Short mmCIF file of the C-alpha atoms (twelve columns), coordinates in Angstrom:
data_MODEL
# 
_entry.id   MODEL 
# 
loop_
_atom_site.group_PDB 
_atom_site.id 
_atom_site.type_symbol 
_atom_site.label_atom_id 
_atom_site.label_alt_id 
_atom_site.label_comp_id 
_atom_site.label_asym_id 
_atom_site.label_seq_id 
_atom_site.Cartn_x 
_atom_site.Cartn_y 
_atom_site.Cartn_z 
_atom_site.pdbx_PDB_model_num 
ATOM 1   C CA . MET A 1   -23.540 -21.483 70.994 1 
ATOM 2   C CA . ARG A 2   -26.955 -22.786 72.366 1 
ATOM 3   C CA . LYS A 3   -28.641 -19.811 71.406 1 
ATOM 4   C CA . LEU A 4   -26.777 -20.207 68.129 1 
ATOM 5   C CA . LEU A 5   -27.924 -22.834 67.144 1 
ATOM 6   C CA . PHE A 6   -31.848 -22.437 68.181 1 
ATOM 7   C CA . ALA A 7   -31.741 -19.210 66.870 1 
ATOM 8   C CA . ILE A 8   -30.716 -21.025 63.246 1 
ATOM 9   C CA . THR A 9   -32.654 -24.315 63.965 1 
ATOM 10  C CA . LEU A 10  -36.000 -21.662 64.387 1 
ATOM 11  C CA . LEU A 11  -35.363 -18.932 60.803 1 
ATOM 12  C CA . SER A 12  -34.565 -22.925 58.770 1 
ATOM 13  C CA . ALA A 13  -37.762 -23.839 60.203 1 
ATOM 14  C CA . PHE A 14  -39.358 -20.173 59.108 1 
ATOM 15  C CA . VAL A 15  -38.040 -20.245 55.502 1 
ATOM 16  C CA . SER A 16  -39.016 -23.871 55.685 1 
ATOM 17  C CA . HIS A 17  -42.628 -22.884 56.362 1 
ATOM 18  C CA . SER A 18  -42.827 -20.365 54.107 1 
ATOM 19  C CA . GLN A 19  -41.466 -21.555 50.743 1 
ATOM 20  C CA . GLU A 20  -44.306 -24.432 51.167 1 
ATOM 21  C CA . LYS A 21  -46.785 -21.939 51.438 1 
ATOM 22  C CA . LYS A 22  -46.336 -20.421 48.886 1 
ATOM 23  C CA . LYS A 23  -45.259 -23.227 46.355 1 
ATOM 24  C CA . LYS A 24  -48.831 -24.855 47.806 1 
ATOM 25  C CA . ASP A 25  -50.909 -21.168 46.472 1 
ATOM 26  C CA . PHE A 26  -49.071 -21.531 43.904 1 
ATOM 27  C CA . ASP A 27  -50.174 -24.403 42.682 1 
ATOM 28  C CA . SER A 28  -53.511 -23.473 43.655 1 
ATOM 29  C CA . LYS A 29  -54.179 -21.751 40.533 1 
ATOM 30  C CA . LYS A 30  -55.719 -23.687 37.812 1 
ATOM 31  C CA . HIS A 31  -57.473 -20.672 36.057 1 
ATOM 32  C CA . GLU A 32  -55.603 -18.866 32.938 1 
ATOM 33  C CA . VAL A 33  -57.037 -16.144 30.577 1 
ATOM 34  C CA . LYS A 34  -54.469 -15.555 27.766 1 
ATOM 35  C CA . PHE A 35  -54.928 -12.695 24.414 1 
ATOM 36  C CA . GLY A 36  -53.146 -13.613 20.937 1 
ATOM 37  C CA . ALA A 37  -50.276 -10.122 20.950 1 
ATOM 38  C CA . ILE A 38  -49.482 -9.840  17.219 1 
ATOM 39  C CA . LYS A 39  -53.602 -10.728 15.773 1 
ATOM 40  C CA . MET A 40  -54.209 -7.537  18.153 1 
ATOM 41  C CA . LEU A 41  -50.870 -5.421  16.730 1 
ATOM 42  C CA . ALA A 42  -51.532 -6.480  13.250 1 
ATOM 43  C CA . GLY A 43  -55.055 -6.342  12.452 1 
ATOM 44  C CA . PRO A 44  -57.561 -6.071  15.110 1 
ATOM 45  C CA . ILE A 45  -58.691 -9.078  15.056 1 
ATOM 46  C CA . PHE A 46  -58.497 -10.722 19.369 1 
ATOM 47  C CA . GLU A 47  -57.903 -14.080 20.036 1 
ATOM 48  C CA . GLY A 48  -58.927 -14.962 23.691 1 
ATOM 49  C CA . THR A 49  -57.975 -18.337 25.400 1 
ATOM 50  C CA . TYR A 50  -59.089 -19.827 29.257 1 
ATOM 51  C CA . GLU A 51  -57.194 -23.164 29.267 1 
ATOM 52  C CA . TYR A 52  -57.650 -24.794 32.237 1 
ATOM 53  C CA . ILE A 53  -54.659 -27.195 34.602 1 
ATOM 54  C CA . TYR A 54  -56.798 -30.737 35.170 1 
ATOM 55  C CA . SER A 55  -52.964 -31.607 36.381 1 
ATOM 56  C CA . LYS A 56  -49.323 -31.076 35.928 1 
ATOM 57  C CA . ASP A 57  -49.112 -32.324 32.583 1 
ATOM 58  C CA . PHE A 58  -52.711 -32.097 31.666 1 
ATOM 59  C CA . THR A 59  -55.584 -28.726 30.554 1 
ATOM 60  C CA . PHE A 60  -58.000 -28.488 28.486 1 
ATOM 61  C CA . GLY A 61  -59.849 -24.632 27.356 1 
ATOM 62  C CA . SER A 62  -60.681 -22.534 24.150 1 
ATOM 63  C CA . SER A 63  -59.769 -20.025 22.523 1 
ATOM 64  C CA . ILE A 64  -62.340 -17.932 20.280 1 
ATOM 65  C CA . GLN A 65  -61.362 -15.009 17.632 1 
ATOM 66  C CA . MET A 66  -63.188 -12.007 16.154 1 
ATOM 67  C CA . ASN A 67  -61.827 -9.932  12.709 1 
ATOM 68  C CA . PHE A 68  -63.326 -6.454  14.179 1 
ATOM 69  C CA . GLN A 69  -62.242 -5.303  10.624 1 
ATOM 70  C CA . GLY A 70  -63.559 -7.492  8.784  1 
ATOM 71  C CA . ASP A 71  -61.618 -7.731  5.418  1 
ATOM 72  C CA . LYS A 72  -60.388 -10.228 2.887  1 
ATOM 73  C CA . ASN A 73  -56.993 -10.105 4.326  1 
ATOM 74  C CA . TYR A 74  -58.196 -12.621 6.843  1 
ATOM 75  C CA . ASN A 75  -60.006 -14.709 6.373  1 
ATOM 76  C CA . GLU A 76  -61.805 -15.761 9.051  1 
ATOM 77  C CA . ASN A 77  -64.365 -13.318 10.775 1 
ATOM 78  C CA . PHE A 78  -65.524 -15.467 13.561 1 
ATOM 79  C CA . SER A 79  -63.890 -19.184 15.221 1 
ATOM 80  C CA . ILE A 80  -63.905 -21.695 18.173 1 
ATOM 81  C CA . THR A 81  -61.231 -23.442 19.539 1 
ATOM 82  C CA . PRO A 82  -61.824 -25.617 22.036 1 
ATOM 83  C CA . PHE A 83  -57.712 -27.990 22.670 1 
ATOM 84  C CA . ALA A 84  -56.697 -30.506 24.580 1 
ATOM 85  C CA . ARG A 85  -52.614 -30.468 26.197 1 
ATOM 86  C CA . PHE A 86  -50.280 -32.057 27.139 1 
ATOM 87  C CA . TYR A 87  -46.808 -30.781 28.797 1 
ATOM 88  C CA . PHE A 88  -43.203 -31.905 28.830 1 
ATOM 89  C CA . GLN A 89  -41.579 -30.149 31.492 1 
ATOM 90  C CA . GLU A 90  -38.017 -30.829 32.946 1 
ATOM 91  C CA . THR A 91  -39.046 -30.236 36.362 1 
ATOM 92  C CA . GLN A 92  -41.020 -30.841 39.261 1 
ATOM 93  C CA . GLU A 93  -41.684 -27.257 40.362 1 
ATOM 94  C CA . TYR A 94  -45.600 -27.049 39.093 1 
ATOM 95  C CA . GLY A 95  -46.938 -27.962 36.543 1 
ATOM 96  C CA . ALA A 96  -49.048 -26.392 32.612 1 
ATOM 97  C CA . LYS A 97  -45.899 -24.845 31.373 1 
ATOM 98  C CA . GLY A 98  -42.820 -25.706 29.487 1 
ATOM 99  C CA . PHE A 99  -42.875 -27.857 26.201 1 
ATOM 100 C CA . PHE A 100 -46.906 -28.811 24.896 1 
ATOM 101 C CA . VAL A 101 -48.023 -30.949 21.895 1 
ATOM 102 C CA . GLU A 102 -51.360 -29.550 21.305 1 
ATOM 103 C CA . GLY A 103 -54.895 -30.907 20.037 1 
ATOM 104 C CA . PHE A 104 -57.406 -28.889 18.655 1 
ATOM 105 C CA . ALA A 105 -61.077 -29.619 16.827 1 
ATOM 106 C CA . LYS A 106 -62.048 -25.753 14.880 1 
ATOM 107 C CA . TYR A 107 -65.504 -24.515 14.093 1 
ATOM 108 C CA . ALA A 108 -64.576 -21.380 11.310 1 
ATOM 109 C CA . ILE A 109 -66.525 -18.719 9.496  1 
ATOM 110 C CA . GLY A 110 -65.717 -16.079 7.143  1 
ATOM 111 C CA . LYS A 111 -65.558 -15.105 4.189  1 
ATOM 112 C CA . ASN A 112 -63.627 -16.996 1.278  1 
ATOM 113 C CA . ASN A 113 -61.868 -15.934 -2.476 1 
ATOM 114 C CA . PRO A 114 -61.143 -20.116 -3.606 1 
ATOM 115 C CA . ASN A 115 -61.343 -18.633 -7.083 1 
ATOM 116 C CA . HIS A 116 -59.277 -15.985 -6.845 1 
ATOM 117 C CA . PHE A 117 -62.157 -13.306 -8.901 1 
ATOM 118 C CA . TYR A 118 -62.961 -10.998 -7.126 1 
ATOM 119 C CA . GLU A 119 -65.446 -12.131 -4.783 1 
ATOM 120 C CA . TYR A 120 -66.191 -13.243 -2.141 1 
ATOM 121 C CA . ASN A 121 -67.558 -16.220 -0.903 1 
ATOM 122 C CA . ASP A 122 -69.549 -16.940 2.582  1 
ATOM 123 C CA . TYR A 123 -67.987 -20.190 4.798  1 
ATOM 124 C CA . ASN A 124 -68.417 -21.904 7.553  1 
ATOM 125 C CA . ALA A 125 -66.172 -24.880 8.174  1 
ATOM 126 C CA . ALA A 126 -64.964 -27.438 10.703 1 
ATOM 127 C CA . ALA A 127 -61.413 -28.718 11.448 1 
ATOM 128 C CA . VAL A 128 -58.840 -30.474 13.440 1 
ATOM 129 C CA . GLY A 129 -55.436 -30.862 13.755 1 
ATOM 130 C CA . ILE A 130 -51.957 -29.791 16.234 1 
ATOM 131 C CA . SER A 131 -50.281 -28.108 17.021 1 
ATOM 132 C CA . LEU A 132 -46.740 -27.398 18.893 1 
ATOM 133 C CA . GLY A 133 -45.728 -24.330 21.422 1 
ATOM 134 C CA . LYS A 134 -44.188 -24.342 25.188 1 
ATOM 135 C CA . LYS A 135 -44.918 -21.675 27.800 1 
ATOM 136 C CA . TRP A 136 -42.940 -20.011 30.260 1 
ATOM 137 C CA . ILE A 137 -44.766 -17.771 33.794 1 
ATOM 138 C CA . ASN A 138 -43.304 -16.686 36.561 1 
ATOM 139 C CA . HIS A 139 -44.630 -17.045 40.023 1 
ATOM 140 C CA . THR A 140 -46.442 -13.758 39.998 1 
ATOM 141 C CA . GLY A 141 -48.617 -15.307 37.329 1 
ATOM 142 C CA . PHE A 142 -47.805 -13.901 34.940 1 
ATOM 143 C CA . VAL A 143 -47.436 -15.978 31.558 1 
ATOM 144 C CA . PHE A 144 -45.771 -16.369 27.968 1 
ATOM 145 C CA . GLU A 145 -46.531 -18.667 25.752 1 
ATOM 146 C CA . ILE A 146 -45.622 -19.478 21.505 1 
ATOM 147 C CA . LEU A 147 -47.866 -21.072 19.591 1 
ATOM 148 C CA . GLY A 148 -47.992 -22.859 16.560 1 
ATOM 149 C CA . GLY A 149 -49.775 -25.171 14.589 1 
ATOM 150 C CA . GLY A 150 -51.838 -26.452 11.421 1 
ATOM 151 C CA . GLY A 151 -55.467 -28.632 11.152 1 
ATOM 152 C CA . ARG A 152 -57.336 -29.761 8.146  1 
ATOM 153 C CA . THR A 153 -60.608 -28.901 6.917  1 
ATOM 154 C CA . LEU A 154 -63.611 -32.172 7.388  1 
ATOM 155 C CA . GLY A 155 -65.958 -32.551 4.423  1 
ATOM 156 C CA . ASN A 156 -65.791 -31.460 1.105  1 
ATOM 157 C CA . SER A 157 -66.493 -27.831 0.018  1 
ATOM 158 C CA . ASN A 158 -65.209 -25.487 -2.815 1 
ATOM 159 C CA . VAL A 159 -65.398 -22.124 -0.006 1 
ATOM 160 C CA . ALA A 160 -63.956 -23.393 2.345  1 
ATOM 161 C CA . PRO A 161 -60.001 -23.335 3.263  1 
ATOM 162 C CA . GLY A 162 -58.257 -26.728 2.697  1 
ATOM 163 C CA . GLY A 163 -56.905 -26.175 6.054  1 
ATOM 164 C CA . PHE A 164 -56.099 -23.523 8.929  1 
ATOM 165 C CA . PHE A 165 -53.072 -22.298 10.685 1 
ATOM 166 C CA . ARG A 166 -53.044 -21.792 14.760 1 
ATOM 167 C CA . GLY A 167 -50.417 -19.606 15.874 1 
ATOM 168 C CA . ASP A 168 -49.713 -16.502 18.250 1 
ATOM 169 C CA . ILE A 169 -47.779 -15.202 21.032 1 
ATOM 170 C CA . ASN A 170 -50.248 -15.290 23.813 1 
ATOM 171 C CA . ILE A 171 -49.846 -13.334 27.109 1 
ATOM 172 C CA . GLY A 172 -51.440 -13.998 29.560 1 
ATOM 173 C CA . TYR A 173 -52.022 -14.678 33.408 1 
ATOM 174 C CA . ARG A 174 -52.875 -17.522 35.290 1 
ATOM 175 C CA . PHE A 175 -54.787 -17.277 39.258 1 
# 
């Protein structure tokens, strides 16, 4: 009976130690890279995102978007979007997952047709906005994220769009 009790105690100490190490290794992952799947499938529009996990409730990063087709159906040819996110998770396992609110700024370059005639005019514009989303992540670091929001163009321009949409289904990896 003593040998059995000793074996169970030893085994439980080993298992609890290995689980704590696994959680600690996962908490040390502070970098995320993602790409926008819907924009990539809809047209050759690449949106890549880098996100740094500052704490379990706060992250910041930037997205870069490039339109490789250059068609007039999507009026942004290039944009860079720095952002900050605040997470509201229900569990205490690890951070930067679950529901989030994002504040962002955006600088975009593209072509727009403000008068709905045949000529397109070049523009460059800045915008600020807010987005909502949800992020799921598994223990291997695979990330799945849904994001949607909008922003308002700063300044007064007859060519730039009055607002910008920000959204996609992002797939990535945390390391």
